[in-house]
Amino acid sequence: MNETPILYDCADGVATVTLNRPDRLNSFTEEMHHALRAAIDRAEAEKARALLLTGAGRGFCAGQDLANRLAAPGAEKPDLGRTIGEFYNPLIRRLRALHMPVICAVNGVAAGAGANVALSCDIVLAARSASFLQAFAKIGLVPDSGGTYWLPHLVGTARAMGLALLADKLSADDAERWGLIWKAVDDDKLMSEARAIAAQLASGPTMALVAIKRAIHAAEKNTLDEQLDHERDVQRALGASEDYAEGVRAFMEKRKAQFKGR
Ligand code: T3D
């Protein structure tokens, strides 16, 4: 058993958070949830401008640690609603709303809640050998951690039904082809590509990047009229930001902009 279920590092504005229970394919225990929450708190406190999430070893995350769910016959049934309410749902909501872009580098199999934690990130890269598995139906559960939301939104109802009901593995290449993730990359390039994207975003106009992710999320329920109004209001606010002034100045002076995230 690893002593530290989450590794944390922050450099040049990029907080890297690594799920670190490789012998259990980084499956979630309550201890790991608490440590992950603390790592995200730290990224915010240290004013990171991008968060990179990945896993140690050959898997990204196999969802809930099922060793904690093995009940003896006649024993009290576990209250899964409690862990979902206390840990998984707050995690998904937080990653979605975080004041910095979140990049996920899926280094290996992402199963159960592990798949859906990955899909809740803003940019998802996966190693070509990685796969996505909505494992829930195999153990008598429904996709959680946003699975029943991400799947139809990202790949449409027919593919969502197939993935959730059949619980077959989807390769990283197919996940890219289907629009489930941003990109599949060669295994040996995964972390360098993920770090390059994180570095680009961490030196970007953070307020605008966060506004972009929110606007794209808002479009999932807004009408065109509502979205046009939303864009007007956000643009008004960003027009007063230091980064916008710097962006325009840099363009006119034909140099690279030095954004501060303000
Ligand atoms: O409970 C609640 O609070 C509600 C919330 C639920 C959220 C959920 O995520 S429910 C879904 C839970 N996850 C799964 O059902 C996935 C279970 N794992 C697998 O199906 C397979 O392990 C994988 C497809 C992910 C990978 O397969 P493979 O063949 O590459 O590896 P493996 O041999 O199955 O796993 C390697 C080891 O990790 C193995 O241990 P061993 O034999 O070497 O001692 C295996 O038991 C362990 N492991 C993998 N996943 C889990 C796990 N141990 C505990 N919990 C796991 N989820």
CSV table of C-alpha atoms and ligand atoms in Angstrom, one decimal:
chain,number,residue,atom,x,y,z
A,1,MET,CA,0.0,0.0,0.0
A,2,ASN,CA,1.3,3.5,-0.9
A,3,GLU,CA,1.7,5.9,2.0
A,4,THR,CA,0.7,8.9,-0.1
A,5,PRO,CA,-2.4,8.3,-2.3
A,6,ILE,CA,-2.0,11.7,-4.1
A,7,LEU,CA,1.3,13.3,-5.3
A,8,TYR,CA,1.3,17.1,-5.7
A,9,ASP,CA,3.8,19.4,-7.5
A,10,CYS,CA,3.4,23.0,-8.6
A,11,ALA,CA,5.9,24.7,-10.9
A,12,ASP,CA,5.5,27.6,-13.4
A,13,GLY,CA,1.8,27.9,-12.6
A,14,VAL,CA,1.0,24.3,-13.3
A,15,ALA,CA,-0.2,22.1,-10.4
A,16,THR,CA,0.3,18.5,-11.2
A,17,VAL,CA,-1.8,16.1,-9.2
A,18,THR,CA,-1.1,12.3,-9.5
A,19,LEU,CA,-3.4,9.6,-8.3
A,20,ASN,CA,-1.0,7.3,-6.5
A,21,ARG,CA,-2.3,3.9,-5.6
A,22,PRO,CA,-0.8,2.0,-8.6
A,23,ASP,CA,-1.2,-1.5,-7.1
A,24,ARG,CA,-5.0,-0.9,-7.1
A,25,LEU,CA,-5.0,1.0,-10.4
A,26,ASN,CA,-5.5,4.2,-8.4
A,27,SER,CA,-9.0,3.3,-7.3
A,28,PHE,CA,-10.6,5.7,-4.9
A,29,THR,CA,-10.7,5.2,-1.1
A,30,GLU,CA,-12.0,7.9,1.3
A,31,GLU,CA,-8.4,8.7,2.2
A,32,MET,CA,-7.6,9.3,-1.5
A,33,HIS,CA,-10.7,11.6,-1.9
A,34,HIS,CA,-9.5,13.6,1.1
A,35,ALA,CA,-6.0,13.9,-0.2
A,36,LEU,CA,-7.2,14.9,-3.7
A,37,ARG,CA,-9.4,17.5,-2.2
A,38,ALA,CA,-6.4,18.9,-0.2
A,39,ALA,CA,-4.3,18.9,-3.4
A,40,ILE,CA,-6.9,20.9,-5.3
A,41,ASP,CA,-7.1,23.3,-2.3
A,42,ARG,CA,-3.4,23.7,-2.4
A,43,ALA,CA,-3.4,24.4,-6.2
A,44,GLU,CA,-5.9,27.2,-5.5
A,45,ALA,CA,-4.0,28.6,-2.5
A,46,GLU,CA,-0.7,28.6,-4.6
A,47,LYS,CA,-2.6,30.4,-7.4
A,48,ALA,CA,-1.8,27.8,-10.0
A,49,ARG,CA,-3.1,28.8,-13.4
A,50,ALA,CA,-3.6,25.2,-14.8
A,51,LEU,CA,-4.2,21.8,-13.1
A,52,LEU,CA,-2.8,18.6,-14.7
A,53,LEU,CA,-4.4,15.4,-13.4
A,54,THR,CA,-2.9,12.0,-14.1
A,55,GLY,CA,-2.3,8.6,-12.6
A,56,ALA,CA,0.8,6.6,-11.4
A,57,GLY,CA,1.6,3.3,-12.8
A,58,ARG,CA,-0.2,1.4,-15.6
A,59,GLY,CA,-3.7,2.7,-14.9
A,60,PHE,CA,-5.3,6.1,-14.6
A,61,CYS,CA,-8.1,5.2,-12.2
A,62,ALA,CA,-10.4,2.2,-11.7
A,63,GLY,CA,-13.1,4.1,-9.9
A,64,GLN,CA,-14.2,3.1,-6.4
A,65,ASP,CA,-12.0,0.7,-4.5
A,66,LEU,CA,-14.3,-2.3,-4.5
A,67,ALA,CA,-12.3,-4.0,-1.7
A,68,ASN,CA,-14.2,-1.5,0.5
A,69,ARG,CA,-17.5,-2.7,-0.8
A,70,LEU,CA,-17.3,-6.4,-0.2
A,71,ALA,CA,-20.1,-7.1,2.2
A,72,ALA,CA,-20.5,-10.4,4.1
A,73,PRO,CA,-23.9,-12.1,3.6
A,74,GLY,CA,-26.5,-10.5,5.9
A,75,ALA,CA,-24.2,-7.5,6.7
A,76,GLU,CA,-25.5,-4.0,6.5
A,77,LYS,CA,-25.6,-2.7,2.9
A,78,PRO,CA,-23.2,0.1,2.1
A,79,ASP,CA,-24.8,3.6,1.6
A,80,LEU,CA,-23.4,4.4,-1.8
A,81,GLY,CA,-25.4,7.7,-1.9
A,82,ARG,CA,-23.3,8.9,1.0
A,83,THR,CA,-19.9,8.5,-0.8
A,84,ILE,CA,-21.4,9.9,-4.0
A,85,GLY,CA,-22.8,12.9,-2.1
A,86,GLU,CA,-19.8,13.5,0.1
A,87,PHE,CA,-16.9,12.8,-2.4
A,88,TYR,CA,-17.6,12.1,-6.0
A,89,ASN,CA,-20.2,14.7,-6.7
A,90,PRO,CA,-18.3,17.5,-5.0
A,91,LEU,CA,-15.2,16.5,-6.9
A,92,ILE,CA,-16.9,16.6,-10.3
A,93,ARG,CA,-18.5,19.9,-9.5
A,94,ARG,CA,-15.3,21.3,-8.4
A,95,LEU,CA,-13.2,20.2,-11.4
A,96,ARG,CA,-15.9,21.7,-13.6
A,97,ALA,CA,-16.0,25.0,-11.8
A,98,LEU,CA,-12.3,25.4,-11.0
A,99,HIS,CA,-10.8,28.8,-11.7
A,100,MET,CA,-8.2,27.4,-13.9
A,101,PRO,CA,-8.2,25.0,-16.9
A,102,VAL,CA,-8.0,21.3,-16.0
A,103,ILE,CA,-6.0,19.0,-18.2
A,104,CYS,CA,-6.3,15.2,-17.7
A,105,ALA,CA,-3.6,12.9,-19.0
A,106,VAL,CA,-5.2,9.5,-19.0
A,107,ASN,CA,-2.1,7.2,-18.8
A,108,GLY,CA,-3.9,3.9,-18.7
A,109,VAL,CA,-7.3,2.3,-18.1
A,110,ALA,CA,-10.0,4.7,-16.8
A,111,ALA,CA,-12.9,2.7,-15.4
A,112,GLY,CA,-16.0,3.4,-13.4
A,113,ALA,CA,-15.9,6.8,-11.7
A,114,GLY,CA,-12.3,7.0,-12.9
A,115,ALA,CA,-13.5,7.4,-16.5
A,116,ASN,CA,-16.0,10.0,-15.5
A,117,VAL,CA,-13.6,12.0,-13.4
A,118,ALA,CA,-11.4,12.2,-16.5
A,119,LEU,CA,-14.3,13.3,-18.7
A,120,SER,CA,-15.1,16.1,-16.3
A,121,CYS,CA,-11.8,17.8,-17.1
A,122,ASP,CA,-11.6,20.5,-19.6
A,123,ILE,CA,-9.0,18.9,-22.0
A,124,VAL,CA,-8.6,15.1,-21.9
A,125,LEU,CA,-5.5,13.5,-23.5
A,126,ALA,CA,-5.1,9.8,-23.4
A,127,ALA,CA,-2.2,7.5,-24.1
A,128,ARG,CA,-3.0,5.3,-27.1
A,129,SER,CA,-2.8,2.2,-24.9
A,130,ALA,CA,-5.4,3.7,-22.5
A,131,SER,CA,-9.0,2.8,-22.5
A,132,PHE,CA,-12.3,4.1,-21.1
A,133,LEU,CA,-14.7,1.7,-19.4
A,134,GLN,CA,-18.2,2.5,-18.0
A,135,ALA,CA,-17.8,-0.6,-15.7
A,136,PHE,CA,-20.9,0.1,-13.6
A,137,ALA,CA,-23.3,-2.3,-15.3
A,138,LYS,CA,-20.9,-5.1,-14.7
A,139,ILE,CA,-21.4,-4.7,-10.9
A,140,GLY,CA,-25.1,-3.7,-10.9
A,141,LEU,CA,-24.7,0.1,-10.8
A,142,VAL,CA,-25.5,3.1,-13.0
A,143,PRO,CA,-22.7,5.3,-14.4
A,144,ASP,CA,-22.1,8.0,-11.7
A,145,SER,CA,-19.7,11.0,-11.4
A,146,GLY,CA,-21.5,12.6,-14.3
A,147,GLY,CA,-21.3,9.5,-16.6
A,148,THR,CA,-25.0,9.6,-17.6
A,149,TYR,CA,-24.5,13.3,-18.4
A,150,TRP,CA,-21.1,13.3,-20.2
A,151,LEU,CA,-21.9,10.3,-22.4
A,152,PRO,CA,-25.0,11.6,-24.2
A,153,HIS,CA,-23.6,15.1,-24.3
A,154,LEU,CA,-20.2,14.1,-25.8
A,155,VAL,CA,-21.0,11.1,-28.0
A,156,GLY,CA,-24.9,11.1,-28.5
A,157,THR,CA,-27.6,8.8,-27.2
A,158,ALA,CA,-26.8,5.7,-29.3
A,159,ARG,CA,-23.2,5.5,-28.3
A,160,ALA,CA,-23.9,6.5,-24.7
A,161,MET,CA,-26.4,3.6,-24.4
A,162,GLY,CA,-23.9,1.1,-25.9
A,163,LEU,CA,-21.0,2.2,-23.7
A,164,ALA,CA,-23.1,2.3,-20.5
A,165,LEU,CA,-25.3,-0.9,-21.1
A,166,LEU,CA,-22.6,-3.1,-22.6
A,167,ALA,CA,-19.7,-1.8,-20.4
A,168,ASP,CA,-17.2,-2.6,-23.1
A,169,LYS,CA,-13.7,-1.0,-23.1
A,170,LEU,CA,-13.4,1.9,-25.6
A,171,SER,CA,-9.8,2.5,-26.9
A,172,ALA,CA,-8.2,5.9,-26.7
A,173,ASP,CA,-8.2,6.1,-30.5
A,174,ASP,CA,-12.0,5.4,-30.7
A,175,ALA,CA,-12.6,7.8,-27.8
A,176,GLU,CA,-10.9,10.5,-29.8
A,177,ARG,CA,-12.8,9.5,-33.0
A,178,TRP,CA,-16.1,9.6,-31.2
A,179,GLY,CA,-15.4,13.0,-29.6
A,180,LEU,CA,-15.3,11.7,-26.1
A,181,ILE,CA,-11.8,13.2,-25.5
A,182,TRP,CA,-9.6,15.8,-27.1
A,183,LYS,CA,-6.7,13.6,-28.4
A,184,ALA,CA,-5.1,10.2,-28.2
A,185,VAL,CA,-1.3,10.4,-28.3
A,186,ASP,CA,1.6,7.9,-28.4
A,187,ASP,CA,2.3,6.6,-24.9
A,188,ASP,CA,5.8,8.0,-24.7
A,189,LYS,CA,4.5,11.4,-25.7
A,190,LEU,CA,1.6,11.6,-23.3
A,191,MET,CA,3.2,13.5,-20.4
A,192,SER,CA,5.2,15.8,-22.6
A,193,GLU,CA,2.1,16.8,-24.6
A,194,ALA,CA,0.0,17.2,-21.5
A,195,ARG,CA,2.7,19.4,-19.9
A,196,ALA,CA,3.0,21.5,-23.0
A,197,ILE,CA,-0.7,22.1,-23.1
A,198,ALA,CA,-0.7,22.8,-19.3
A,199,ALA,CA,2.2,25.3,-19.7
A,200,GLN,CA,0.5,27.1,-22.6
A,201,LEU,CA,-2.7,27.4,-20.6
A,202,ALA,CA,-0.9,28.5,-17.4
A,203,SER,CA,0.7,31.4,-19.3
A,204,GLY,CA,-2.6,32.3,-20.9
A,205,PRO,CA,-5.2,34.9,-19.9
A,206,THR,CA,-6.7,32.9,-17.1
A,207,MET,CA,-9.8,34.9,-16.6
A,208,ALA,CA,-10.7,34.5,-20.3
A,209,LEU,CA,-9.9,30.8,-20.2
A,210,VAL,CA,-12.1,30.3,-17.2
A,211,ALA,CA,-14.8,32.3,-18.9
A,212,ILE,CA,-14.5,30.2,-22.1
A,213,LYS,CA,-15.0,27.0,-20.2
A,214,ARG,CA,-18.0,28.4,-18.3
A,215,ALA,CA,-19.5,29.7,-21.6
A,216,ILE,CA,-19.2,26.4,-23.3
A,217,HIS,CA,-20.8,24.6,-20.3
A,218,ALA,CA,-23.6,27.2,-20.3
A,219,ALA,CA,-24.3,26.4,-23.9
A,220,GLU,CA,-25.3,22.9,-22.9
A,221,LYS,CA,-28.6,24.3,-21.6
A,222,ASN,CA,-28.9,27.9,-23.1
A,223,THR,CA,-30.8,28.9,-26.2
A,224,LEU,CA,-28.8,30.9,-28.8
A,225,ASP,CA,-30.4,34.1,-27.6
A,226,GLU,CA,-29.3,33.3,-24.0
A,227,GLN,CA,-25.9,32.4,-25.1
A,228,LEU,CA,-25.5,35.6,-27.2
A,229,ASP,CA,-26.4,37.6,-24.1
A,230,HIS,CA,-24.0,35.6,-22.0
A,231,GLU,CA,-21.2,36.3,-24.4
A,232,ARG,CA,-21.9,40.0,-24.4
A,233,ASP,CA,-21.9,40.2,-20.6
A,234,VAL,CA,-18.7,38.2,-20.3
A,235,GLN,CA,-16.9,40.1,-23.0
A,236,ARG,CA,-17.9,43.4,-21.2
A,237,ALA,CA,-16.2,42.1,-18.1
A,238,LEU,CA,-13.1,40.8,-19.9
A,239,GLY,CA,-12.8,44.0,-21.8
A,240,ALA,CA,-11.8,45.7,-18.5
A,241,SER,CA,-9.1,43.1,-17.7
A,242,GLU,CA,-5.4,43.7,-17.6
A,243,ASP,CA,-4.8,40.7,-19.8
A,244,TYR,CA,-7.1,42.0,-22.6
A,245,ALA,CA,-5.2,45.4,-22.6
A,246,GLU,CA,-1.9,43.5,-22.7
A,247,GLY,CA,-3.2,41.2,-25.5
A,248,VAL,CA,-4.1,44.1,-27.7
A,249,ARG,CA,-0.9,45.9,-26.9
A,250,ALA,CA,1.2,42.9,-27.7
A,251,PHE,CA,-0.6,42.3,-31.0
A,252,MET,CA,-0.1,45.9,-32.1
A,253,GLU,CA,3.6,45.7,-31.0
A,254,LYS,CA,4.0,42.4,-32.8
A,255,ARG,CA,5.3,40.6,-29.7
A,256,LYS,CA,4.1,37.7,-27.5
A,257,ALA,CA,1.7,38.8,-24.8
A,258,GLN,CA,2.7,38.5,-21.2
A,259,PHE,CA,-0.5,37.5,-19.5
A,260,LYS,CA,-0.8,37.8,-15.7
A,261,GLY,CA,-4.2,36.1,-15.2
A,262,ARG,CA,-5.8,39.4,-14.2
B,1,T3D,O1,-19.1,2.7,-4.0
B,1,T3D,C1,-19.4,3.9,-4.0
B,1,T3D,O2,-19.1,4.7,-3.2
B,1,T3D,C2,-20.2,4.3,-5.2
B,1,T3D,C3,-19.3,4.8,-6.2
B,1,T3D,C4,-19.0,4.1,-7.3
B,1,T3D,C5,-18.1,4.5,-8.3
B,1,T3D,C6,-17.4,3.5,-9.1
B,1,T3D,O3,-16.4,3.7,-9.6
B,1,T3D,S1,-18.2,1.9,-9.2
B,1,T3D,C7,-17.1,1.1,-10.4
B,1,T3D,C8,-15.9,0.5,-9.7
B,1,T3D,N1,-14.9,0.1,-10.7
B,1,T3D,C9,-15.0,-1.0,-11.4
B,1,T3D,O4,-15.9,-1.7,-11.4
B,1,T3D,C10,-13.7,-1.4,-12.2
B,1,T3D,C11,-13.1,-2.6,-11.6
B,1,T3D,N2,-11.9,-3.0,-12.3
B,1,T3D,C12,-11.8,-3.5,-13.5
B,1,T3D,O5,-12.8,-3.8,-14.1
B,1,T3D,C13,-10.5,-3.9,-14.0
B,1,T3D,O6,-9.6,-3.9,-12.9
B,1,T3D,C14,-10.0,-2.9,-15.1
B,1,T3D,C15,-10.8,-3.1,-16.4
B,1,T3D,C16,-10.0,-1.5,-14.6
B,1,T3D,C17,-8.5,-3.2,-15.4
B,1,T3D,O7,-8.4,-4.6,-15.7
B,1,T3D,P1,-6.9,-5.2,-15.8
B,1,T3D,O8,-7.1,-6.6,-16.3
B,1,T3D,O9,-6.0,-4.4,-16.6
B,1,T3D,O10,-6.3,-5.2,-14.3
B,1,T3D,P2,-6.8,-6.1,-13.1
B,1,T3D,O11,-5.9,-7.3,-13.0
B,1,T3D,O12,-8.3,-6.3,-13.1
B,1,T3D,O13,-6.5,-5.1,-11.8
B,1,T3D,C18,-5.1,-5.0,-11.3
B,1,T3D,C19,-5.2,-5.0,-9.8
B,1,T3D,O14,-6.0,-3.9,-9.4
B,1,T3D,C20,-6.0,-6.2,-9.4
B,1,T3D,O15,-5.5,-6.6,-8.1
B,1,T3D,P3,-4.5,-7.9,-8.0
B,1,T3D,O16,-5.2,-9.1,-8.6
B,1,T3D,O17,-3.3,-7.5,-8.7
B,1,T3D,O18,-4.3,-8.0,-6.5
B,1,T3D,C21,-7.4,-5.7,-9.2
B,1,T3D,O19,-8.1,-6.4,-8.2
B,1,T3D,C22,-7.1,-4.3,-8.7
B,1,T3D,N3,-8.3,-3.4,-9.0
B,1,T3D,C23,-8.6,-3.0,-10.1
B,1,T3D,N4,-9.7,-2.2,-10.0
B,1,T3D,C24,-10.0,-2.2,-8.7
B,1,T3D,C25,-9.1,-3.0,-8.0
B,1,T3D,N5,-9.1,-3.1,-6.7
B,1,T3D,C26,-10.1,-2.5,-6.0
B,1,T3D,N6,-11.1,-1.8,-6.6
B,1,T3D,C27,-11.1,-1.6,-8.0
B,1,T3D,N7,-12.0,-0.8,-8.5
